PDB file of C-alpha atoms and ligand atoms in Angstrom:
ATOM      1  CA  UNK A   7      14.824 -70.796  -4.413  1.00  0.00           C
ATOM      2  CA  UNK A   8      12.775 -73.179  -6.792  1.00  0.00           C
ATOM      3  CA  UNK A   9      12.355 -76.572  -6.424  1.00  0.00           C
ATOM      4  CA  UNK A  10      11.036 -78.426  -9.667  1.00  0.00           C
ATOM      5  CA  UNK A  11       8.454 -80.934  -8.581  1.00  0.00           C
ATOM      6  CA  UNK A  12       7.964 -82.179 -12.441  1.00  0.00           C
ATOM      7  CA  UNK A  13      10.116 -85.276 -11.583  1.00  0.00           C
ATOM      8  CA  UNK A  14       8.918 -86.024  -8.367  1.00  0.00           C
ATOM      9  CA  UNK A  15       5.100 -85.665  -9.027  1.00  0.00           C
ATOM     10  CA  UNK A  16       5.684 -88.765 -11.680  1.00  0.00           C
ATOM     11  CA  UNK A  17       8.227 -90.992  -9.793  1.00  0.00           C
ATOM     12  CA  UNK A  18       7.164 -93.735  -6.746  1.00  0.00           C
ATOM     13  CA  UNK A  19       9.244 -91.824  -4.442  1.00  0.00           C
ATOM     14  CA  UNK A  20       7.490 -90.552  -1.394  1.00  0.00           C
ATOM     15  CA  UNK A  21      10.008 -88.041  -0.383  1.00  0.00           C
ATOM     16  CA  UNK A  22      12.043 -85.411  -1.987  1.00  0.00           C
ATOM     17  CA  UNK A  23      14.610 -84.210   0.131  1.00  0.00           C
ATOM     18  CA  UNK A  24      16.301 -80.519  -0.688  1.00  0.00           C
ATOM     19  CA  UNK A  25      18.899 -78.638   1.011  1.00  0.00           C
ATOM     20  CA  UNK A  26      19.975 -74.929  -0.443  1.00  0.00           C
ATOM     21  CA  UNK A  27      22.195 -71.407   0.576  1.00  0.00           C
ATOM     22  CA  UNK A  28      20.245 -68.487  -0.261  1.00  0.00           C
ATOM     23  CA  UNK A  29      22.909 -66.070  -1.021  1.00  0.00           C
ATOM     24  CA  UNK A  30      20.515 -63.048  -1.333  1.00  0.00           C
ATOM     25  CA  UNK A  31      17.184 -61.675  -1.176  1.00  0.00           C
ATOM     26  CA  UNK A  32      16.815 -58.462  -2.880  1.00  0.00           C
ATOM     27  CA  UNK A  33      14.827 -56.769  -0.017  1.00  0.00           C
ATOM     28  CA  UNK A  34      15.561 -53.333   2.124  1.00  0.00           C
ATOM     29  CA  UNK A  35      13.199 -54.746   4.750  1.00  0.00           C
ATOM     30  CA  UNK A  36      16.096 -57.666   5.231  1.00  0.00           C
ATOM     31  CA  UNK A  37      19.014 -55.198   4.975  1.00  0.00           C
ATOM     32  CA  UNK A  38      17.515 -52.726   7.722  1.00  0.00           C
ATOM     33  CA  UNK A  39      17.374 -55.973   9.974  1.00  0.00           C
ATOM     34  CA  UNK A  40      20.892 -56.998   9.208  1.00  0.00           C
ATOM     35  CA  UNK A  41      20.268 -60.641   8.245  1.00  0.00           C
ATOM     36  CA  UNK A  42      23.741 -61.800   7.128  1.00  0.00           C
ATOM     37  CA  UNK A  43      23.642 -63.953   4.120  1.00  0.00           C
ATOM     38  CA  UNK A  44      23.750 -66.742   3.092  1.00  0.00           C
ATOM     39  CA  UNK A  45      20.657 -68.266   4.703  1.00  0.00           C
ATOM     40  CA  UNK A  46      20.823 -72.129   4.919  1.00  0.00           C
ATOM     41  CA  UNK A  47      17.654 -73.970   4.467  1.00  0.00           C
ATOM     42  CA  UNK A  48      16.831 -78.047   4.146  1.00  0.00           C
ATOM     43  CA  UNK A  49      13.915 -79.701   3.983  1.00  0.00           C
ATOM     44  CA  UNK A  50      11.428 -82.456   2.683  1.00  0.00           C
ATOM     45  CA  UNK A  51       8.651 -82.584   0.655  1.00  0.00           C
ATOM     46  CA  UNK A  52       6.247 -86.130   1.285  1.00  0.00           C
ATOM     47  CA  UNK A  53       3.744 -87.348  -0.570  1.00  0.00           C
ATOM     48  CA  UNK A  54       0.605 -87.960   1.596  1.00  0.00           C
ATOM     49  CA  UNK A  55      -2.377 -88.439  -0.008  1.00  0.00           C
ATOM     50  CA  UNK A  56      -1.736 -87.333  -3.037  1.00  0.00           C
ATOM     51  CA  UNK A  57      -0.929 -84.470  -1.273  1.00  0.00           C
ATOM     52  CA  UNK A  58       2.683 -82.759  -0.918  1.00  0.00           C
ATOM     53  CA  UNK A  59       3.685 -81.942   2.693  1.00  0.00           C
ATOM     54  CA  UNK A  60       6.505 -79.567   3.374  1.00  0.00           C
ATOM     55  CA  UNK A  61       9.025 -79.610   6.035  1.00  0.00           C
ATOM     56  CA  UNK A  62      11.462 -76.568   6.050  1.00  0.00           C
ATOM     57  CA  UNK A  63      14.528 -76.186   8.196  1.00  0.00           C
ATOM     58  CA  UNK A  64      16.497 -73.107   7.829  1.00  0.00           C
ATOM     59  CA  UNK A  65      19.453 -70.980   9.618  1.00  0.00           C
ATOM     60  CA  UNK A  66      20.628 -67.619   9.626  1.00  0.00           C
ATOM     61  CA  UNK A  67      23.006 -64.873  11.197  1.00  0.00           C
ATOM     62  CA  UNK A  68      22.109 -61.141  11.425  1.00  0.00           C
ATOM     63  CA  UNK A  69      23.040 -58.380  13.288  1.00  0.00           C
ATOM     64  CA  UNK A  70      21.216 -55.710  15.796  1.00  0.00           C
ATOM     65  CA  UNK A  71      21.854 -53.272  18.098  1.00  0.00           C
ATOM     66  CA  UNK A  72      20.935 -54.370  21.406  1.00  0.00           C
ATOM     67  CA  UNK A  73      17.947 -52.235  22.535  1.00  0.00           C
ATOM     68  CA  UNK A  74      18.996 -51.074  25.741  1.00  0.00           C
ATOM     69  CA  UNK A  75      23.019 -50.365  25.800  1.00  0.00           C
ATOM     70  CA  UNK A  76      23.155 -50.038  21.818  1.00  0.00           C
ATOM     71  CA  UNK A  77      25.820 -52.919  21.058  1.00  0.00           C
ATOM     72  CA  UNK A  78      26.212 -54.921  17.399  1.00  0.00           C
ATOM     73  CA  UNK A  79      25.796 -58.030  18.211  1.00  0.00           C
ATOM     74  CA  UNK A  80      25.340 -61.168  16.293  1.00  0.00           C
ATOM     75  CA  UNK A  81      22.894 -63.678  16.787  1.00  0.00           C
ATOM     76  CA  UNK A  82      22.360 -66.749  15.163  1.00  0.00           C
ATOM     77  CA  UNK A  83      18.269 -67.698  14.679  1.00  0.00           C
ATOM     78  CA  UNK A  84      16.901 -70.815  12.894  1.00  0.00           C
ATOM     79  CA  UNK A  85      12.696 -71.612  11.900  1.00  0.00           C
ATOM     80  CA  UNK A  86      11.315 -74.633  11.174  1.00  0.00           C
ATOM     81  CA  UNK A  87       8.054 -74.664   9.672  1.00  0.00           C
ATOM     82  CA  UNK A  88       5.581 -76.907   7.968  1.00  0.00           C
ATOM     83  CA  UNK A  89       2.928 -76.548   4.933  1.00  0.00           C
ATOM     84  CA  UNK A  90       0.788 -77.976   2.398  1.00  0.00           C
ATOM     85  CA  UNK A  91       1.565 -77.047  -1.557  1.00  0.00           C
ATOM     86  CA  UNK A  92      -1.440 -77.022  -4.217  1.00  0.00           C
ATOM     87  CA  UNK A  93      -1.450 -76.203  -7.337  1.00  0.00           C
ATOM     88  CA  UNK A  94      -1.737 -73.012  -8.505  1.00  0.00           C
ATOM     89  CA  UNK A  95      -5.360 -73.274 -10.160  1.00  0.00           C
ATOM     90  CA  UNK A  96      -5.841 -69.868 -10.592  1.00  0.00           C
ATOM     91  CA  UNK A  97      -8.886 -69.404  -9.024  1.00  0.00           C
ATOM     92  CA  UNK A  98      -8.614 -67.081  -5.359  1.00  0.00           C
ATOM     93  CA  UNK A  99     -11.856 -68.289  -3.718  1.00  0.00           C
ATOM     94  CA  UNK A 100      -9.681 -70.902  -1.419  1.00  0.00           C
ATOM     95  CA  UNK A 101     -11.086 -68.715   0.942  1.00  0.00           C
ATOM     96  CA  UNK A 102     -11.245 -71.693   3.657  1.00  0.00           C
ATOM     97  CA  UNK A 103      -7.209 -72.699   3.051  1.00  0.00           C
ATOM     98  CA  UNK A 104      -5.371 -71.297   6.036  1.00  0.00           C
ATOM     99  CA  UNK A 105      -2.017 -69.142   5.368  1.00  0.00           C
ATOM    100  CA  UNK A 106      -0.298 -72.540   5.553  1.00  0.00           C
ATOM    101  CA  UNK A 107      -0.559 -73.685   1.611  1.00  0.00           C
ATOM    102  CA  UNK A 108       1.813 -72.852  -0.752  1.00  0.00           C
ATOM    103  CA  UNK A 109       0.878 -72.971  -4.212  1.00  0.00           C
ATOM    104  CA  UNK A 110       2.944 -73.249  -7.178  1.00  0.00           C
ATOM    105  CA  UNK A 111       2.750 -73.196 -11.121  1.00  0.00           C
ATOM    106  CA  UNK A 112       3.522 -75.809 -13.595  1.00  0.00           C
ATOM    107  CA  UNK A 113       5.022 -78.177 -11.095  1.00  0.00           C
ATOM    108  CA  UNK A 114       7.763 -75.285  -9.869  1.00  0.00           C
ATOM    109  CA  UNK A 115       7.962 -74.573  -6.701  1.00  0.00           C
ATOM    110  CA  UNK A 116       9.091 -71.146  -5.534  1.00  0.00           C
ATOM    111  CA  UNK A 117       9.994 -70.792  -2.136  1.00  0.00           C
ATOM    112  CA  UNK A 118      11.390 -67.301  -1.913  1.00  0.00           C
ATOM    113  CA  UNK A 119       8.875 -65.739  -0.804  1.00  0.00           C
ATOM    114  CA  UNK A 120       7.879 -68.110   1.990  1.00  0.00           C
ATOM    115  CA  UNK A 121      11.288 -68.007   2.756  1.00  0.00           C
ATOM    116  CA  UNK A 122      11.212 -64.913   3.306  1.00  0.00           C
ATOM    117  CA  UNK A 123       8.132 -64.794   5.503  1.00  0.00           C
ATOM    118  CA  UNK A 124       9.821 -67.312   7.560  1.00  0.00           C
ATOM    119  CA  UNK A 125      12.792 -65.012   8.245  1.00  0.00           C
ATOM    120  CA  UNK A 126      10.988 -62.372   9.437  1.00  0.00           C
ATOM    121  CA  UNK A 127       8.128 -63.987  11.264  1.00  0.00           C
ATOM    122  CA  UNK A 128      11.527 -65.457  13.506  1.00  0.00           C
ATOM    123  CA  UNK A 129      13.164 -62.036  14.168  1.00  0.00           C
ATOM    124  CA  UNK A 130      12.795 -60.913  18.048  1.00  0.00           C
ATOM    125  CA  UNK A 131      10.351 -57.699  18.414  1.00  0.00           C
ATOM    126  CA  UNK A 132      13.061 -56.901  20.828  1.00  0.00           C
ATOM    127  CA  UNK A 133      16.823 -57.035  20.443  1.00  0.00           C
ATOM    128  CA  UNK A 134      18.727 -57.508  23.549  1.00  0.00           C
ATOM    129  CA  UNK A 135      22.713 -58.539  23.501  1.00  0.00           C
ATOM    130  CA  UNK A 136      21.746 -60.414  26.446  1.00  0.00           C
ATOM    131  CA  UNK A 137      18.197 -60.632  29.178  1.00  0.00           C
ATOM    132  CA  UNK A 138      20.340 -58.825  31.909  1.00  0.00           C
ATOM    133  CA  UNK A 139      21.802 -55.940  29.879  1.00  0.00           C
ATOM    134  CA  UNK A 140      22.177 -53.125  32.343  1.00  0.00           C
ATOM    135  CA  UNK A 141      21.445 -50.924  29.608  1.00  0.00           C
ATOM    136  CA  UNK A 142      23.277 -47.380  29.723  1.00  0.00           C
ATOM    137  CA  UNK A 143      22.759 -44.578  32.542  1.00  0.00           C
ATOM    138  CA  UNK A 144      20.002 -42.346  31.719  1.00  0.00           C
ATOM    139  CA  UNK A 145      21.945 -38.727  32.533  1.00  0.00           C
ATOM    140  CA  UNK A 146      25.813 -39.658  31.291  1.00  0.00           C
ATOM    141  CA  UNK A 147      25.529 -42.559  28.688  1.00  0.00           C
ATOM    142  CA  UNK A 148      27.861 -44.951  30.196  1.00  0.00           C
ATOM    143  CA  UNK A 149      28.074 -48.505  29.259  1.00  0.00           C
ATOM    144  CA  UNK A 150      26.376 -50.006  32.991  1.00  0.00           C
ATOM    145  CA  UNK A 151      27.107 -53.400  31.496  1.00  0.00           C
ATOM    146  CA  UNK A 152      30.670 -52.657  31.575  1.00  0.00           C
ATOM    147  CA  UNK A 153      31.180 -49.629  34.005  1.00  0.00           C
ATOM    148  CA  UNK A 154      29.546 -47.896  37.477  1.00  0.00           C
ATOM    149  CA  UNK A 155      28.789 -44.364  36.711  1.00  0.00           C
ATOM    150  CA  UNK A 156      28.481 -41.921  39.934  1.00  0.00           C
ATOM    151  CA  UNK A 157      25.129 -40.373  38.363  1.00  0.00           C
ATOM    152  CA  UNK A 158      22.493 -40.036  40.983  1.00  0.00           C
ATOM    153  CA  UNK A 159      19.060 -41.373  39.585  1.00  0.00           C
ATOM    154  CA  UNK A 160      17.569 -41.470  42.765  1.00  0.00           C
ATOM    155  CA  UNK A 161      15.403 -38.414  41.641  1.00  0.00           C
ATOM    156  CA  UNK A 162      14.189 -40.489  38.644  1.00  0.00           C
ATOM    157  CA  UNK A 163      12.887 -42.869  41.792  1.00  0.00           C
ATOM    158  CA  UNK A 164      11.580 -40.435  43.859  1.00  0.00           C
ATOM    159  CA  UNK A 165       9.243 -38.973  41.135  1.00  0.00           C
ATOM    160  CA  UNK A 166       7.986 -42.124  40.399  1.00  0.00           C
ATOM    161  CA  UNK A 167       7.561 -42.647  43.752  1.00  0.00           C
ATOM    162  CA  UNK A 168       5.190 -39.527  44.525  1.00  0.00           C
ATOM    163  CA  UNK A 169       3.453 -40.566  41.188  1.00  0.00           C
ATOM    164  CA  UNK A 170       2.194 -43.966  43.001  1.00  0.00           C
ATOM    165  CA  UNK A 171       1.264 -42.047  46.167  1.00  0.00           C
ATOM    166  CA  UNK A 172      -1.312 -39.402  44.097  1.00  0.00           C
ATOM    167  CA  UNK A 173      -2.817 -42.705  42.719  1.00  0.00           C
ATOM    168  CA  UNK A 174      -3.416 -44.573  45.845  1.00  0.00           C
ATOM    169  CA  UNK A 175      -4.455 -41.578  47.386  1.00  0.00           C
ATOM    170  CA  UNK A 176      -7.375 -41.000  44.937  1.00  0.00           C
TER     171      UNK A 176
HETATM  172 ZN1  LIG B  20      22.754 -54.574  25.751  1.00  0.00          ZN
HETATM  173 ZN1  LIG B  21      25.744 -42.009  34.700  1.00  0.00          ZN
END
């Protein structure tokens, strides 16, 4: 996504206000983590300072498998982030700018990439189709969300169990 700032850096506005669909990102990384496309994003850019501020809104679908019972499910996520955009001056020793700037070249700004960081940075480490999932039976695989198996786990118990007597005894 690029947002040309040419026309804003020379106008009296103090806001630039931008609203997109990203219909793809040519990444595996995204793919593996099932993000449905496309991914809506909106923001505004403000002039403070002679400084641009960004505001960035954006929305997305994607799929998992929940961790514990191994159901698709679909989840919608949104981020909302803020930043500062420079200018691109070419030299790296910014060393004191935090990971908040976003530069960009010849009054272009290209957003994919942060864009990108965004959607990650707002996936879950862990993917469950809901906090209570049951999960599925350790010995027979079934579904505990949806069904009562007659497995007895108790044994699973009683080891742990014996495991927490050895360590108080010691
Ligand atoms: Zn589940
Ligand atoms: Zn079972």
């Amino acid at each position: 996504m690029l947002i040309n700032l040419t026309k804003f850096v020379d106008s009296s506005k103090s806001v630039l206000k931008f609203s997109d669909e990203i219909n793809r990102i040519d990444d595996p990384i995204l793919e593996d983590y099932g993000i449905i496309f496309p991914v809506k994003v909106s923001g505004e850019i403000y002039k403070v300072d002679g400084e641009f501020q960004l505001y960035l809104n954006g929305d997305f679908t994607y799929t998992s498998q929940c961790d514990r019972c191994l159901i698709e499910t679909k989840k919608d996520m949104s981020f909302k982030s803020t930043g500062k955009l420079k200018k691109d001056s070419g030299n790296a020793n910014d060393s004191e700018e935090s990971d908040e700037v976003i530069y960009y070249n010849d009054d272009e700004l290209d957003l994919r990439e942060y864009i990108w960081n965004q959607i990650v940075s707002s996936l879950p480490m862990k993917n469950l189709c809901s906090d209570e999932c049951k999960g599925l039976c350790p010995k027979c695989g079934a579904d505990l969300n949806k069904e009562k198996c007659q497995c007895d786990t108790s044994n699973v118990d009683l080891r742990f169990e014996k495991l927490r007597e050895l360590s108080l005894n010691d």
